[in-house]
N, CA and C of each residue as an Amber inpcrd file, in Angstrom:
protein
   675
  17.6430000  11.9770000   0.6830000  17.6530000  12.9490000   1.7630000
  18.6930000  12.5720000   2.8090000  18.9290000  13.5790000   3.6940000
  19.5970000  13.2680000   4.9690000  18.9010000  13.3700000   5.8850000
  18.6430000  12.2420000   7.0820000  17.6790000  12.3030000   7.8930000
  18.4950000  12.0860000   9.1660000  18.6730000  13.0540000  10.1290000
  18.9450000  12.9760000  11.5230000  17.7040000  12.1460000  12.8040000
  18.1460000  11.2830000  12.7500000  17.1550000  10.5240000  14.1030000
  18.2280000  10.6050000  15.6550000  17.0560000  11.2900000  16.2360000
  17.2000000  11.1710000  17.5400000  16.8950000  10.6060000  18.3780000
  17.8490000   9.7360000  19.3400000  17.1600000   8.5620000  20.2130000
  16.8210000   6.8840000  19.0530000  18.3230000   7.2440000  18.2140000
  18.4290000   6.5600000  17.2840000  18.3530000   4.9380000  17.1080000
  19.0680000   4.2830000  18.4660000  18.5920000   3.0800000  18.8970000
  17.3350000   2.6410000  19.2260000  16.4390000   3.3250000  19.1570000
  14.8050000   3.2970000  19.5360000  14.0070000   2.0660000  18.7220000
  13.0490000   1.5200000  19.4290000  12.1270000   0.4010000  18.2690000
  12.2290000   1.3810000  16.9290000  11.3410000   2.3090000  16.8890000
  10.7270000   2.9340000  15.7470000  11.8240000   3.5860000  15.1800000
  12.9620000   4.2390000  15.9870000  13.8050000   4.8510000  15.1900000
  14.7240000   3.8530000  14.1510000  15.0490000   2.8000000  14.6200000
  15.6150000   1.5690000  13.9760000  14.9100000   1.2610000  12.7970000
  13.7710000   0.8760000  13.1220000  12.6330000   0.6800000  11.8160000
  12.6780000   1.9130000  11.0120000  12.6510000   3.3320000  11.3350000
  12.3870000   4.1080000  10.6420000  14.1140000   4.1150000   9.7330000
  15.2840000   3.8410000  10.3940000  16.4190000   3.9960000  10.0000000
  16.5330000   3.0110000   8.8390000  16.6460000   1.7710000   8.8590000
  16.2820000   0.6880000   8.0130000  15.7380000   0.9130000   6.7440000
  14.1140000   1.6770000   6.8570000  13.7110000   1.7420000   5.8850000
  13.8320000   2.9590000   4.9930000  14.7750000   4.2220000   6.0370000
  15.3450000   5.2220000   5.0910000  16.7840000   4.4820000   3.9980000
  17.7590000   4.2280000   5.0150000  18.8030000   3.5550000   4.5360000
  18.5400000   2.6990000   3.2320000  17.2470000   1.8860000   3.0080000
  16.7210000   0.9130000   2.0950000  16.9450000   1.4350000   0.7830000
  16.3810000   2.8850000   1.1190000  16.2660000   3.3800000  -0.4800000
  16.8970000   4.3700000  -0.6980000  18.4840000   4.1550000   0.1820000
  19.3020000   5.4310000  -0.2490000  19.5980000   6.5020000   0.5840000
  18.6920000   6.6610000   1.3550000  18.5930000   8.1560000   2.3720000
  20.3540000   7.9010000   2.8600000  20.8690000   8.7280000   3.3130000
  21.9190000   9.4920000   4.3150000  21.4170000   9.3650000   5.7070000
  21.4360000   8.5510000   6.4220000  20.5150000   8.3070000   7.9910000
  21.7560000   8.5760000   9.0870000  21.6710000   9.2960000   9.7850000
  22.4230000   9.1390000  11.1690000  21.6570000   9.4410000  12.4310000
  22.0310000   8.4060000  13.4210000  21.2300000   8.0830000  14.5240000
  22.1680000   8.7250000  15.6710000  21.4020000   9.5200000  16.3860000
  22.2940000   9.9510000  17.6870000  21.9640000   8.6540000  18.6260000
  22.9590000   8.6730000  19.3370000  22.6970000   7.2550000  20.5860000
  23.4770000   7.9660000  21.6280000  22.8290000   7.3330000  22.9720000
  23.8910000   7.9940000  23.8650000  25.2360000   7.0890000  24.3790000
  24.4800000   5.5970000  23.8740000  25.3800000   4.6930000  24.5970000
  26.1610000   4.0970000  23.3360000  27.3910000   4.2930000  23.1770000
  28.8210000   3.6390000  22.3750000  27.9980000   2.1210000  21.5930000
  27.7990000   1.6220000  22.5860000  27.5620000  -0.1590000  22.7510000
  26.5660000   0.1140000  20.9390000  25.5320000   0.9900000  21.1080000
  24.5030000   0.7510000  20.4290000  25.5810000   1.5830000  18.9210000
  26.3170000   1.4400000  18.2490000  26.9330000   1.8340000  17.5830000
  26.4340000   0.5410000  16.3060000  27.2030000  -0.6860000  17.2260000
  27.1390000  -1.8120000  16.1000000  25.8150000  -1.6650000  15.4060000
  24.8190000  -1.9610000  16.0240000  23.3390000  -2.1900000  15.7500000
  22.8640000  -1.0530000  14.7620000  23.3920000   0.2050000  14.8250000
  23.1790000   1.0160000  13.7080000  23.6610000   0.9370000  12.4510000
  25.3510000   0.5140000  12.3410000  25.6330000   0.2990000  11.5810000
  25.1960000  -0.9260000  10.4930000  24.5480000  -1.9570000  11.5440000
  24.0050000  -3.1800000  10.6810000  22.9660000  -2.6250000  10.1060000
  22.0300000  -2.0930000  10.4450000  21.2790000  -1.4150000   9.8200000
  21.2290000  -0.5490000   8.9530000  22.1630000   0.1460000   8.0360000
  22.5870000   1.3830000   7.3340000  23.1790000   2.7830000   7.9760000
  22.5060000   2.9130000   9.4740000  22.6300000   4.1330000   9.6400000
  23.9040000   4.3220000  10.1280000  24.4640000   5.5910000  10.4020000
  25.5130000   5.9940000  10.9490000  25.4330000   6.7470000  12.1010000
  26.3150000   6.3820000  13.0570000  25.7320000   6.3590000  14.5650000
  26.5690000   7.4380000  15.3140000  26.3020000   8.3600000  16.1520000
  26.8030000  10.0180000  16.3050000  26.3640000   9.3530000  17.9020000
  27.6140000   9.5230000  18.4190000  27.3840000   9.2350000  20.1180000
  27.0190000  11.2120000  20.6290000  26.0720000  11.0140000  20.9330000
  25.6380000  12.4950000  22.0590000  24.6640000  12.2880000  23.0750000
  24.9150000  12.4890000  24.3520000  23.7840000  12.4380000  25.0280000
  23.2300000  13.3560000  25.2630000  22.2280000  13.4670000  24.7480000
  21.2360000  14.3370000  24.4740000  20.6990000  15.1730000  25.7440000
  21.0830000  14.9560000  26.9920000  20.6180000  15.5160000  28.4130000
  21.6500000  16.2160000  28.5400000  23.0750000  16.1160000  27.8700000
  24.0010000  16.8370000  28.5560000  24.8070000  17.9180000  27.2100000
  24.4150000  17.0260000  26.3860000  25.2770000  18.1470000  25.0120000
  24.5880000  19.2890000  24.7890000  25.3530000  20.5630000  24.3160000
  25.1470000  21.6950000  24.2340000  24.0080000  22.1220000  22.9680000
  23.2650000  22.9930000  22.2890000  22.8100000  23.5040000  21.4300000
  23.9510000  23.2070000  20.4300000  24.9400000  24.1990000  20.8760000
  25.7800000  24.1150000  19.5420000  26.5870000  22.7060000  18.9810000
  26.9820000  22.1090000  20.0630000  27.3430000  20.4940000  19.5460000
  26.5970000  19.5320000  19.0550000  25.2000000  19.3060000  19.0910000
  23.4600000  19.1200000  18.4090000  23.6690000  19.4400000  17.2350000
  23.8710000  21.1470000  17.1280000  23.9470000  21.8320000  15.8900000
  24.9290000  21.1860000  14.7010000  26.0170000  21.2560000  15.5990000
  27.3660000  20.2460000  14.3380000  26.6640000  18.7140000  13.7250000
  25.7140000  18.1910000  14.5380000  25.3250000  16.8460000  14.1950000
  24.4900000  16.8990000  13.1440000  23.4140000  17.9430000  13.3790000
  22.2820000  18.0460000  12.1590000  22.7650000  18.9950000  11.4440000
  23.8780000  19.9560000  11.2800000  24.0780000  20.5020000  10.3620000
  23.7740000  19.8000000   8.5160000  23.0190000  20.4760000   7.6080000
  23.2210000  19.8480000   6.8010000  22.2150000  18.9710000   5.6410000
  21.3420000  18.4620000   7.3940000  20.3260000  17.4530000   7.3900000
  18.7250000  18.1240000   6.3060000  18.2960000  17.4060000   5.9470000
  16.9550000  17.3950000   4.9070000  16.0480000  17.8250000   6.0710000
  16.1600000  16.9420000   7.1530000  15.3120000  17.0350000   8.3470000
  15.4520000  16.2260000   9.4420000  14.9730000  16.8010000  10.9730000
  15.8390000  15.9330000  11.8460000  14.2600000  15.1560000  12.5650000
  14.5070000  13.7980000  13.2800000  13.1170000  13.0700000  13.7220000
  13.4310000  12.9480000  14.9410000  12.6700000  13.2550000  15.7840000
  12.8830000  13.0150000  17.7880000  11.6320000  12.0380000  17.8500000
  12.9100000  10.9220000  18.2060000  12.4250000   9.5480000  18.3930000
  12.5500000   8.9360000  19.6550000  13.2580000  10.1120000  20.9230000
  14.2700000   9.4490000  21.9720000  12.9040000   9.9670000  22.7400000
  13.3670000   8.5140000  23.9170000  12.2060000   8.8400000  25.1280000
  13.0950000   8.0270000  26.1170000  12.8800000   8.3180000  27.4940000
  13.2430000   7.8760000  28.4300000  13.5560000   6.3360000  28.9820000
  12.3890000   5.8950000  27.9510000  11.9360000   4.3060000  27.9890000
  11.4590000   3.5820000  29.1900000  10.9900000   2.5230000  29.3620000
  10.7820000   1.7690000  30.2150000  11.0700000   1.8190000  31.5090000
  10.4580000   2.0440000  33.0220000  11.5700000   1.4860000  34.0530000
  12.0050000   3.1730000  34.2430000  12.1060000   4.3720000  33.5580000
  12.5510000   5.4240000  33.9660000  11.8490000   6.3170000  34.9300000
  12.3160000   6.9600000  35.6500000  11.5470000   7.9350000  36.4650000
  10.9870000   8.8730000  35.8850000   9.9550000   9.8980000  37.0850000
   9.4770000  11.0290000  36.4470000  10.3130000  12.1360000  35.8270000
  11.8570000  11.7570000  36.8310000  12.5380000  12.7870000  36.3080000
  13.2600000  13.1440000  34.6370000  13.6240000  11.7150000  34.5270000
  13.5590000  12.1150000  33.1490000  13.0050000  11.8400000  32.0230000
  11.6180000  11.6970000  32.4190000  10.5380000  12.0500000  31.2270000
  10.7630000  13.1590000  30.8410000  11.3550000  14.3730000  31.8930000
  11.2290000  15.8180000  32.0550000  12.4530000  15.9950000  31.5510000
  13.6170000  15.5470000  31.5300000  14.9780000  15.9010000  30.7540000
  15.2220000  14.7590000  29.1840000  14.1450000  13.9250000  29.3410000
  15.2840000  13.1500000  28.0150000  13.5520000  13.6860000  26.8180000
  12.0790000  13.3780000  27.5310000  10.9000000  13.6220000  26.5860000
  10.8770000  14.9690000  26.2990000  10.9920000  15.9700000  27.4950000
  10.9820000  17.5810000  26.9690000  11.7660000  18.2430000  26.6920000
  12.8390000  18.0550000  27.6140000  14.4740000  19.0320000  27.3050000
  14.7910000  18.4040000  26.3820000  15.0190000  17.2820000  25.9600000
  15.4960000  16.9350000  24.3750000  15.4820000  16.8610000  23.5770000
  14.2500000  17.3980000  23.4980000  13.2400000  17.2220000  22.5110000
  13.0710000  18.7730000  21.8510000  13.5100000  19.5680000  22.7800000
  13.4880000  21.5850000  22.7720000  15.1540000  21.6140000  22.5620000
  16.0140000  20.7510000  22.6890000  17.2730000  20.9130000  22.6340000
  17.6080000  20.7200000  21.3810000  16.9210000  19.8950000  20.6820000
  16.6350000  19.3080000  19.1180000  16.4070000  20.3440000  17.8720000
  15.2260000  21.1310000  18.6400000  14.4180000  22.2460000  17.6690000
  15.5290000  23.2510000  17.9390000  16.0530000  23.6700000  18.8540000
  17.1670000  24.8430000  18.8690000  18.2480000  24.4120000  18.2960000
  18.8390000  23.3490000  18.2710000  20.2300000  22.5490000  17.1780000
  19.6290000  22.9740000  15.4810000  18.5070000  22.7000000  15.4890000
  17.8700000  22.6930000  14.3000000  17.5730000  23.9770000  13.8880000
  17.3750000  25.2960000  14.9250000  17.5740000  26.5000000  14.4120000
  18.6240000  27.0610000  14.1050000  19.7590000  26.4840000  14.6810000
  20.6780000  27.3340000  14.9720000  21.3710000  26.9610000  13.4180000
  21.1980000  25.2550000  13.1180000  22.1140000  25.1880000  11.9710000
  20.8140000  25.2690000  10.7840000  19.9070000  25.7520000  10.7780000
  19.0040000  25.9170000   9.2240000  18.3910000  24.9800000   9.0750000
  18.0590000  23.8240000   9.6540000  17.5200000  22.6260000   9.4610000
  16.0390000  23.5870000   9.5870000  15.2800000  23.4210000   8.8640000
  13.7260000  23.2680000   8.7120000  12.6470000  21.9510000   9.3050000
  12.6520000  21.5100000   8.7740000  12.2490000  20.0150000   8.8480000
  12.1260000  19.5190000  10.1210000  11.2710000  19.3340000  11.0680000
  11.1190000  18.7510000  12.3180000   9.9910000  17.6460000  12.6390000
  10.4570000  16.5860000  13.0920000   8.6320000  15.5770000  12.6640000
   9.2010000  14.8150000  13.9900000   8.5590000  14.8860000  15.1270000
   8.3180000  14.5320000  16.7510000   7.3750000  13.5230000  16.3740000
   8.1980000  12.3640000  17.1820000   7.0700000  11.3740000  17.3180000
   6.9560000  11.6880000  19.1120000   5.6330000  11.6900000  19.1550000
   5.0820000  12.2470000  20.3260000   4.1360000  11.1470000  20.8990000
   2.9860000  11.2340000  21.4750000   2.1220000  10.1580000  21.7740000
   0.9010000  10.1670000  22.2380000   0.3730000   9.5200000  22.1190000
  -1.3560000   8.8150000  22.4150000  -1.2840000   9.4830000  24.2890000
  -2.7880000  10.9900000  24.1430000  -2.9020000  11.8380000  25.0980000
  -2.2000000  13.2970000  25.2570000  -0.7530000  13.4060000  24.7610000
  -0.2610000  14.5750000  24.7460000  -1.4490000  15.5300000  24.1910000
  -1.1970000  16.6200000  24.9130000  -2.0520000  17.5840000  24.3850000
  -3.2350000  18.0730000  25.6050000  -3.1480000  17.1440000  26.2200000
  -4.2400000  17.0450000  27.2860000  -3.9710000  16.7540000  28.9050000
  -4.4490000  17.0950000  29.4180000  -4.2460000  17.0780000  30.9400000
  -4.2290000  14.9820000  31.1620000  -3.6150000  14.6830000  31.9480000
  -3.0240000  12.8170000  32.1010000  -4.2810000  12.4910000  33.1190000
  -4.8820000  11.7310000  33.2570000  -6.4840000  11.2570000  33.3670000
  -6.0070000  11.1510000  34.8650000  -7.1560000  11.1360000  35.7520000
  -7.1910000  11.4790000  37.2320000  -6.2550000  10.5800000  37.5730000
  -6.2140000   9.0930000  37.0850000  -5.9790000   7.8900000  37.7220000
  -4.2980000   7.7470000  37.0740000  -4.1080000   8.5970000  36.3340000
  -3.0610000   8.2190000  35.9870000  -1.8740000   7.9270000  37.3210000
  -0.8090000   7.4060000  36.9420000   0.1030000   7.1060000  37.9880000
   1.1940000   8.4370000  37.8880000   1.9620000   8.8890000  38.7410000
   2.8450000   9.7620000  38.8270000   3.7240000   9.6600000  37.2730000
   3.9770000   8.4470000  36.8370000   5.3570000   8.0670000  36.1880000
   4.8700000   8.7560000  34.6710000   3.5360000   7.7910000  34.9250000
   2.7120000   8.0430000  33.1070000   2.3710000   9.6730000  32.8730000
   1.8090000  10.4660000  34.0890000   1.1950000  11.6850000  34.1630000
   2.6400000  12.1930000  33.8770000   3.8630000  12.3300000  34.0990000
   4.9920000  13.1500000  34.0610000   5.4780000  13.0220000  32.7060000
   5.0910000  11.7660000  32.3640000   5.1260000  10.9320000  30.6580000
   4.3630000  12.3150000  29.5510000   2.9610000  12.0940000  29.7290000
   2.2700000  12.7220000  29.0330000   2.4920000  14.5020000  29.3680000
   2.5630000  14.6690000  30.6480000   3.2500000  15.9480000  30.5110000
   4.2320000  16.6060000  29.7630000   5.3450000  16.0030000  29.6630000
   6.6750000  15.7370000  29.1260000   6.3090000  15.9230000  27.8060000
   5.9070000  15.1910000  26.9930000   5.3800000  15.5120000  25.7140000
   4.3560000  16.3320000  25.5640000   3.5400000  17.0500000  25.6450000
   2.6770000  18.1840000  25.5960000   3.5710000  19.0780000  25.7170000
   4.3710000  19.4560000  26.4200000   5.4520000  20.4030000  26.7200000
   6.3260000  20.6050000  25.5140000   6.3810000  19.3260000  25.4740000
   7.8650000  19.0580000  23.8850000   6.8920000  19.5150000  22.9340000
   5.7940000  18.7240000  22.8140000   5.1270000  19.4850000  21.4140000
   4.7310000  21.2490000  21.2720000   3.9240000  21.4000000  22.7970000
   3.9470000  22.7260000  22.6720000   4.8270000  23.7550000  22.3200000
   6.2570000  23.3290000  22.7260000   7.1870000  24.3610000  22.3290000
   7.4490000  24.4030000  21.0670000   7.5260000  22.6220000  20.7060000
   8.0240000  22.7990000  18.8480000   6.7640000  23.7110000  17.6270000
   5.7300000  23.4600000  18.2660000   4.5280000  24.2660000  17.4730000
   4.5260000  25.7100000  17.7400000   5.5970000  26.6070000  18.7570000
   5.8790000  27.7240000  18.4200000   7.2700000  28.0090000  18.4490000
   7.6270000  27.3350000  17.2960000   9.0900000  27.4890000  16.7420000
   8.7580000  27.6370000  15.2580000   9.7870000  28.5410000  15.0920000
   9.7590000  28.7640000  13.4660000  10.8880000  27.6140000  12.3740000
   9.7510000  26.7910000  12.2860000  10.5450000  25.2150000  11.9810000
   8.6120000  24.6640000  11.1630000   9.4430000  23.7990000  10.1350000
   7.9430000  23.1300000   8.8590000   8.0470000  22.1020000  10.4720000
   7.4460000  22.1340000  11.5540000   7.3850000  21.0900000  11.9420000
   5.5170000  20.2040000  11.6490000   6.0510000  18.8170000  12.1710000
   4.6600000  17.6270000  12.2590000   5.2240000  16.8220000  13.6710000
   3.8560000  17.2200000  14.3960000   3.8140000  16.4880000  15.5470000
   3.0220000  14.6340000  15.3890000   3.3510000  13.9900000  15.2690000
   2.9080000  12.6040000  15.3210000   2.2370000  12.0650000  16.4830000
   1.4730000  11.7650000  16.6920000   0.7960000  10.8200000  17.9140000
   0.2330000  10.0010000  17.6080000   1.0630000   8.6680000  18.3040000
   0.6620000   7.1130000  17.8580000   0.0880000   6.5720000  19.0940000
  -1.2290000   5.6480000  18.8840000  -1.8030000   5.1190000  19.9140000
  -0.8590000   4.0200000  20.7770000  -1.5320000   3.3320000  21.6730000
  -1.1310000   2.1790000  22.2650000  -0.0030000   1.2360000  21.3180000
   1.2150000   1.2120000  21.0960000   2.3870000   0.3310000  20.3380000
   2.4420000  -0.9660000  20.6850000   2.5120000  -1.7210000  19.7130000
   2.5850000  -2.9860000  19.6810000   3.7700000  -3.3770000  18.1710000
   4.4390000  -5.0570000  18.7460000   5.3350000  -5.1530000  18.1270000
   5.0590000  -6.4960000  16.9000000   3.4640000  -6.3420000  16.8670000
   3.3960000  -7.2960000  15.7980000   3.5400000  -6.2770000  14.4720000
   3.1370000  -7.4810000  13.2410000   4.0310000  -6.9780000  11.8270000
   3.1570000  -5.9180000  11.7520000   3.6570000  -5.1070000  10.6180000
   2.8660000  -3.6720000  10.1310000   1.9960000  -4.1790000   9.1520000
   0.4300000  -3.5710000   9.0370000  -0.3850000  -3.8150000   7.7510000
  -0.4070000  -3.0440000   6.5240000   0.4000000  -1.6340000   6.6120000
   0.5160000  -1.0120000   5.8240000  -0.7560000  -0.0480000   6.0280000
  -2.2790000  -0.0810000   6.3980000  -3.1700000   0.7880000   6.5350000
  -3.4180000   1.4240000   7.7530000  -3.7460000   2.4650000   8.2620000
  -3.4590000   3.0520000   9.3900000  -5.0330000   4.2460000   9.2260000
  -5.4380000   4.5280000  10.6260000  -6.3450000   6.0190000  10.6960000
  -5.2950000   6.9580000  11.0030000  -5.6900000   8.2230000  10.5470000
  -4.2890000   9.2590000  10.4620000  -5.2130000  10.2000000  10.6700000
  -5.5630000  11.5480000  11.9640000  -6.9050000  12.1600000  11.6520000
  -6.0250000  13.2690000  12.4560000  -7.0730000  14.3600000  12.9170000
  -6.7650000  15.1690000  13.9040000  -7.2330000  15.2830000  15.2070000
  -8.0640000  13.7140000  15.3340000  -8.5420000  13.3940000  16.3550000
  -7.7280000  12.6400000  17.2450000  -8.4260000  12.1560000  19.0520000
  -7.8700000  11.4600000  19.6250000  -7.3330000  10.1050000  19.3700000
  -6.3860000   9.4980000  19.1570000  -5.9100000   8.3270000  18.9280000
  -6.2280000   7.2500000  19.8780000  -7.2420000   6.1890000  19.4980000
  -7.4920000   5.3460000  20.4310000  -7.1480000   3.9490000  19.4000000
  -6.6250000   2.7360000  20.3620000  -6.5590000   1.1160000  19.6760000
  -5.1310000   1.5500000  20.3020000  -4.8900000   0.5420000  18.8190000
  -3.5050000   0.0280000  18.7290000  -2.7370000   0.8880000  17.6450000
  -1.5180000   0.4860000  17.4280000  -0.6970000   0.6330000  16.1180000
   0.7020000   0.3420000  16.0800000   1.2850000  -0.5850000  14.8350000
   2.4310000  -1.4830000  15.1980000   3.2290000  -0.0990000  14.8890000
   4.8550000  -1.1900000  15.5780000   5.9470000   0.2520000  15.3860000
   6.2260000  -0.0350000  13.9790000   6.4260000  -0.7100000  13.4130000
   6.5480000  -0.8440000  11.8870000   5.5730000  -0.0330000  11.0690000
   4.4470000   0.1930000  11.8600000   3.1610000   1.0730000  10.8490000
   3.5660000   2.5050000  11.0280000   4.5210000   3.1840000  12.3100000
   4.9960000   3.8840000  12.9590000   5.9940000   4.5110000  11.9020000
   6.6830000   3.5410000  11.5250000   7.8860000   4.0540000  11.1140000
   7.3940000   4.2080000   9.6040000   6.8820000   3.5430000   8.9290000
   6.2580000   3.4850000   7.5950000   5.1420000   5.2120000   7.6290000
   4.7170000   5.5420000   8.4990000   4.2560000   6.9960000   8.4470000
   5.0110000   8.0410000   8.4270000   6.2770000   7.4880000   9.7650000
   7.1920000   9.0600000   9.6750000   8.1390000   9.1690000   8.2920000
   8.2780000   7.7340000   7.5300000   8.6740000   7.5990000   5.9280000
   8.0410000   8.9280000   5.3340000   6.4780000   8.8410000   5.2110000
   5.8330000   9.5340000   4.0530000   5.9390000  10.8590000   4.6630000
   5.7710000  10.9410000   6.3020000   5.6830000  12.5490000   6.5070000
   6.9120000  13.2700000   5.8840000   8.1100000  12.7600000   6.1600000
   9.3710000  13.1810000   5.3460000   9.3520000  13.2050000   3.8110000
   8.7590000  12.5970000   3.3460000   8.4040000  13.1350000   2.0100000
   7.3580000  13.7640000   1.6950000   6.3740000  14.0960000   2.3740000
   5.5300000  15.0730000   2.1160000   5.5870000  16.7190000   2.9570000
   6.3910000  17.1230000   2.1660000   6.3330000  18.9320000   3.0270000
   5.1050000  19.4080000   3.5400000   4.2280000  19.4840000   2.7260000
   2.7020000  20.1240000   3.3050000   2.1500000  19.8650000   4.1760000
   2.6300000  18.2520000   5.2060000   2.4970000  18.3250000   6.2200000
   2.9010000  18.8810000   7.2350000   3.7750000  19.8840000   7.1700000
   4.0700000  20.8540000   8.1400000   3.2270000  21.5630000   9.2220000
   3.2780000  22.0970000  10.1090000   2.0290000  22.0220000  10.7600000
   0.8070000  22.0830000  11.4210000   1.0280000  19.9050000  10.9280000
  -0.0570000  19.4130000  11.3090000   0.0310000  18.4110000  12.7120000
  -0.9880000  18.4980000  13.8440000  -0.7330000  17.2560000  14.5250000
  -1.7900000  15.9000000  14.2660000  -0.7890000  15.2460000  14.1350000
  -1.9290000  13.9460000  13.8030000  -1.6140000  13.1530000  14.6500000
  -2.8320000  12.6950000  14.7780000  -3.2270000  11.1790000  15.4990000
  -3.4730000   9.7920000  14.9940000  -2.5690000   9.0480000  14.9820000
  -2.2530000   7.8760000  14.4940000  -2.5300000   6.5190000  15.1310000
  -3.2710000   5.6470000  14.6070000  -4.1730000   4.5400000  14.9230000
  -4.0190000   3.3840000  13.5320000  -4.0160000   1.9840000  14.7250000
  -4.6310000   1.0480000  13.2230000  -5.8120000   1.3280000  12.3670000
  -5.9090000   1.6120000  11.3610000  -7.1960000   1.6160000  10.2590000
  -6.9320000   1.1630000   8.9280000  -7.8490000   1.2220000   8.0110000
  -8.6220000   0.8180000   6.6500000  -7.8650000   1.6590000   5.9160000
  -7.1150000   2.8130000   5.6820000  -6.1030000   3.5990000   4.7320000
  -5.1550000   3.5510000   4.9290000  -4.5640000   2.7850000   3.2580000
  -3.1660000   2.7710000   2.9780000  -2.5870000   4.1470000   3.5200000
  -1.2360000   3.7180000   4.0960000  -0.3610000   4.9210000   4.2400000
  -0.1710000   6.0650000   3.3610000  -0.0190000   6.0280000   2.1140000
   0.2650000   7.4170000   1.2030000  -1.1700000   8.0740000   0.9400000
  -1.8220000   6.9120000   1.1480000  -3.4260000   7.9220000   0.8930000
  -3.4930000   8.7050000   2.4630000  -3.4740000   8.2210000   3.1720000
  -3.6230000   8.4020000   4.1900000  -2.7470000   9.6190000   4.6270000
  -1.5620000   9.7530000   4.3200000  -0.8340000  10.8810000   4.0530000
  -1.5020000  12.4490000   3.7550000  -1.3530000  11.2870000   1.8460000
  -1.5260000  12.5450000   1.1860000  -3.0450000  13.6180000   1.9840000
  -4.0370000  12.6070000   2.2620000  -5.1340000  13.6310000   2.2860000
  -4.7740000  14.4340000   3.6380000  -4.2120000  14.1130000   4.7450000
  -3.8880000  14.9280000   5.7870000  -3.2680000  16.0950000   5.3300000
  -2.0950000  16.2880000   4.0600000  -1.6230000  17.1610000   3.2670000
  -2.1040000  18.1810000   2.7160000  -3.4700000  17.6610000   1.7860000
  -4.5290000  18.2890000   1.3870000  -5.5140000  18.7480000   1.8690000
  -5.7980000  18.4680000   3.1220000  -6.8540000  18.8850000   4.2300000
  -5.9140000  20.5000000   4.7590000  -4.6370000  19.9860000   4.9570000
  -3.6930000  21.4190000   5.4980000  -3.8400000  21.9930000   4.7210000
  -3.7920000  22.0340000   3.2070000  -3.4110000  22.9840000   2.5280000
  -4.8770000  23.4620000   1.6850000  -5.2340000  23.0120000   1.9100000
  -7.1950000  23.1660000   1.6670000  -7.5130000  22.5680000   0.0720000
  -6.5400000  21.9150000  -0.4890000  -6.6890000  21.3300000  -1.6740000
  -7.5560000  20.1500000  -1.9380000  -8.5640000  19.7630000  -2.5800000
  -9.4920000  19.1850000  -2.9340000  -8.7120000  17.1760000  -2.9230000
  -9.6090000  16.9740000  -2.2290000  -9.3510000  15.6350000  -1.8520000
  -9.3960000  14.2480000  -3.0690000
């Protein structure tokens, strides 16, 4: 396949790049910053400088033209303000799905996060509440776009090793879950179409990844488990 990652220098997007590149995939990582060029390339992928807050629909469009399917992996990160939770988590994330209409790309799989969907808890702080806003927004729009999209939501991230078994439900995501277990899911969602969508909630648990997959697949499509 050809897989467009967005916010390509990312923990998970790296991991996820790595382990496309491993077995062949066509991977290119948008980055905004030059510097992060090398680091893609050590890794397999091929690295497309755009910053994603300021490039157009149609210059997006030239990048994923082409693509199997594109992954929005980019977030504001660490240390950022409220403001651009609101331009790099939502506008870039809606800037993505319109690149992706405009050039035929189908295929859309948002890694999103643990709470989207829901109003940000009383106590939350300004930074986190604009956080979880930001993504509810991004997801809401991509779930009424005419795109196979899968919204992902991974609990609390942590950077120890991956176990390979994970809870994958349509429920709230509570614990943990490594970015390696992260990236090893958005693997199978890209190979499984029938997850189209679906939003799942992603947690450490007791099921291997492809089982764990597949039945979210078969639950969508009402096929016998």
């Amino acid at each position: 396949m050809k897989i467009v990652i967005a916010g390509g220098h990312g923990q998970i997007a790296r991991r996820l790049g790595r382990m496309l590149a491993a077995r062949g995939d066509s991977v290119i990582g948008i980055v905004r910053d030059p510097d992060h060029s090398r680091d893609l390339l050590a890794d397999g992928t091929q690295p497309v400088v755009r910053d994603l807050e300021r490039a157009s629909r149609e210059d997006v469009a030239a990048v994923v033209a082409g693509a199997d399917a594109v992954v929005f992996a980019a977030g504001a990160g660490p240390g950022s303000g409220a403001a651009r939770k609101h331009t790099v988590d939502h506008q870039a994330a809606v800037l993505l799905a319109e690149a992706a209409l405009r050039a035929g790309v189908r295929r859309y799989v948002m890694v999103s996060t643990r709470g989207a969907g829901s109003p940000p808890p009383a106590q939350a702080d300004d930074v986190w509440a604009a956080y979880v806003n930001a993504k509810t927004a991004a997801d809401e729009h991509l779930m009424a776009q005419d795109l196979d999209w899968t919204v992902l939501r991974p609990a609390a991230l942590t950077n120890e090793p991956g176990t390979g078994t994970v809870r994958l439900t349509a429920e709230r995501s509570i614990g943990e879950v490594t970015r390696d277990d992260v990236a090893r899911v958005l693997v199978a969602l890209l190979d499984t179409p029938a997850t189209a969508g679906l939003v799942l909630e992603l947690a450490a648990g007791e099921h291997p990844i492809p089982a764990a997959v597949s039945r979210a697949a078969q639950e969508r499509t009402g096929m016998p488990r």
